[in-house]
XYZ file of C-alpha atoms in Angstrom:
140
model
C -1.946 15.349 19.030
C -3.340 12.004 17.873
C -0.935 9.095 18.583
C -0.398 6.661 15.786
C -1.854 3.222 16.665
C -2.929 -0.059 15.258
C -6.219 1.317 13.881
C -4.195 3.878 11.850
C -1.988 1.146 10.465
C -5.000 -0.954 9.570
C -6.607 2.095 7.838
C -3.447 2.552 5.771
C -3.393 -1.176 4.916
C -7.010 -1.162 3.820
C -6.409 1.970 1.834
C -3.431 0.397 0.093
C -5.431 -2.684 -0.677
C -8.314 -0.631 -2.079
C -5.907 1.369 -4.196
C -3.953 -1.622 -5.585
C -6.859 -3.971 -6.027
C -9.079 -1.256 -7.341
C -6.610 -0.542 -10.043
C -6.071 -4.155 -11.041
C -6.974 -7.538 -9.655
C -7.159 -10.913 -11.361
C -10.833 -11.323 -10.562
C -12.012 -8.843 -13.302
C -13.428 -6.219 -10.903
C -10.978 -3.344 -11.279
C -10.295 -0.134 -13.155
C -8.189 -2.077 -15.714
C -11.103 -4.328 -16.600
C -13.518 -1.344 -16.719
C -11.339 0.606 -19.244
C -10.824 -2.387 -21.433
C -14.545 -2.723 -21.968
C -15.336 -0.867 -25.200
C -18.471 0.799 -23.749
C -19.247 3.369 -21.171
C -18.337 6.972 -20.411
C -14.821 7.615 -21.626
C -14.460 10.937 -19.650
C -15.390 9.176 -16.363
C -12.731 6.484 -17.162
C -10.155 9.121 -17.756
C -11.031 11.045 -14.569
C -10.811 7.854 -12.444
C -7.576 6.926 -14.117
C -6.039 10.264 -13.333
C -7.220 10.063 -9.681
C -5.752 6.522 -9.323
C -2.505 7.699 -10.907
C -2.267 10.597 -8.392
C -2.856 8.168 -5.499
C -0.247 5.741 -6.748
C 2.276 8.492 -7.131
C 1.598 9.756 -3.605
C 1.895 6.209 -2.200
C 5.172 5.561 -4.174
C 6.800 8.944 -3.306
C 5.783 8.653 0.351
C 7.239 5.196 0.469
C 10.469 6.200 -1.301
C 10.887 9.139 1.078
C 10.228 7.280 4.257
C 11.834 3.899 3.466
C 14.231 4.583 0.597
C 14.991 2.172 -2.173
C 16.879 -0.243 0.005
C 14.107 -0.188 2.631
C 11.496 -0.874 0.012
C 13.599 -3.828 -1.332
C 14.082 -5.271 2.170
C 10.394 -4.803 3.105
C 9.318 -6.441 -0.261
C 11.691 -9.312 0.472
C 10.275 -9.659 3.996
C 6.720 -9.772 2.764
C 7.557 -12.182 -0.116
C 9.473 -14.423 2.387
C 6.339 -14.433 4.589
C 4.271 -15.533 1.624
C 6.829 -18.239 0.852
C 6.468 -19.541 4.366
C 2.737 -19.649 3.980
C 3.109 -21.540 0.661
C 5.531 -24.014 2.072
C 3.263 -24.771 5.076
C 0.259 -25.323 2.782
C -1.637 -22.268 3.933
C -1.481 -20.388 0.587
C -1.941 -22.211 -2.721
C -0.512 -20.320 -5.678
C -0.929 -22.951 -8.295
C -3.790 -20.952 -9.670
C -2.271 -17.893 -11.476
C -5.053 -15.643 -10.065
C -4.086 -16.491 -6.525
C -0.406 -15.886 -7.317
C -1.197 -12.498 -8.880
C -3.486 -11.606 -5.930
C -0.614 -12.426 -3.557
C 1.817 -10.137 -5.394
C -0.767 -7.325 -5.284
C -1.344 -7.771 -1.524
C 2.413 -7.582 -1.039
C 2.499 -4.310 -3.039
C -0.381 -2.985 -0.889
C 1.507 -3.946 2.251
C 4.619 -2.059 0.986
C 2.422 1.026 0.332
C 0.877 0.780 3.825
C 4.325 0.393 5.403
C 5.726 3.306 3.434
C 2.813 5.516 4.414
C 3.177 4.507 8.057
C 6.935 4.161 8.506
C 7.692 7.674 9.876
C 5.023 7.168 12.599
C 6.239 3.734 13.438
C 9.836 4.850 13.605
C 8.958 7.709 15.865
C 7.039 5.349 18.223
C 9.791 2.753 18.233
C 12.662 5.131 18.699
C 10.960 7.765 20.904
C 12.029 10.523 18.650
C 9.856 13.505 18.166
C 8.826 14.751 14.704
C 9.449 18.454 14.080
C 5.747 19.028 13.427
C 4.872 17.475 16.892
C 7.319 19.922 18.516
C 6.045 22.930 16.487
C 2.337 22.278 17.023
C 2.570 21.173 20.651
C 4.899 24.021 21.699
C 3.903 25.703 24.976
C 5.005 29.099 23.533
């Protein structure tokens, strides 16, 4: 059985960033900007929109199931506080509305990645075994 590691967490973070920033970003290179153009293939825009919706629903439901509403709130507050520390130390400049929006979207992607990874992280931290690990690794 593959053990969850830093590469897996990074893959989930990059996937979350691709999903969130591919749906909308303030730099006009996203699905939102593509569909607001009044040209192009409407059926392709609808197909991509449905696929993005499915991926967002999977990320949201996975996060809700693994973290719960309170966990998502606490995690969002943690990431937002981290951004605040970066702002106060002059490492992040959010005077530009695009940078501020981008920061919020990165926080959302981090919440998605955490929600998709939380059960693996919890198992590693606590030493508990997931029922699928027991079932598939059973000597019987």
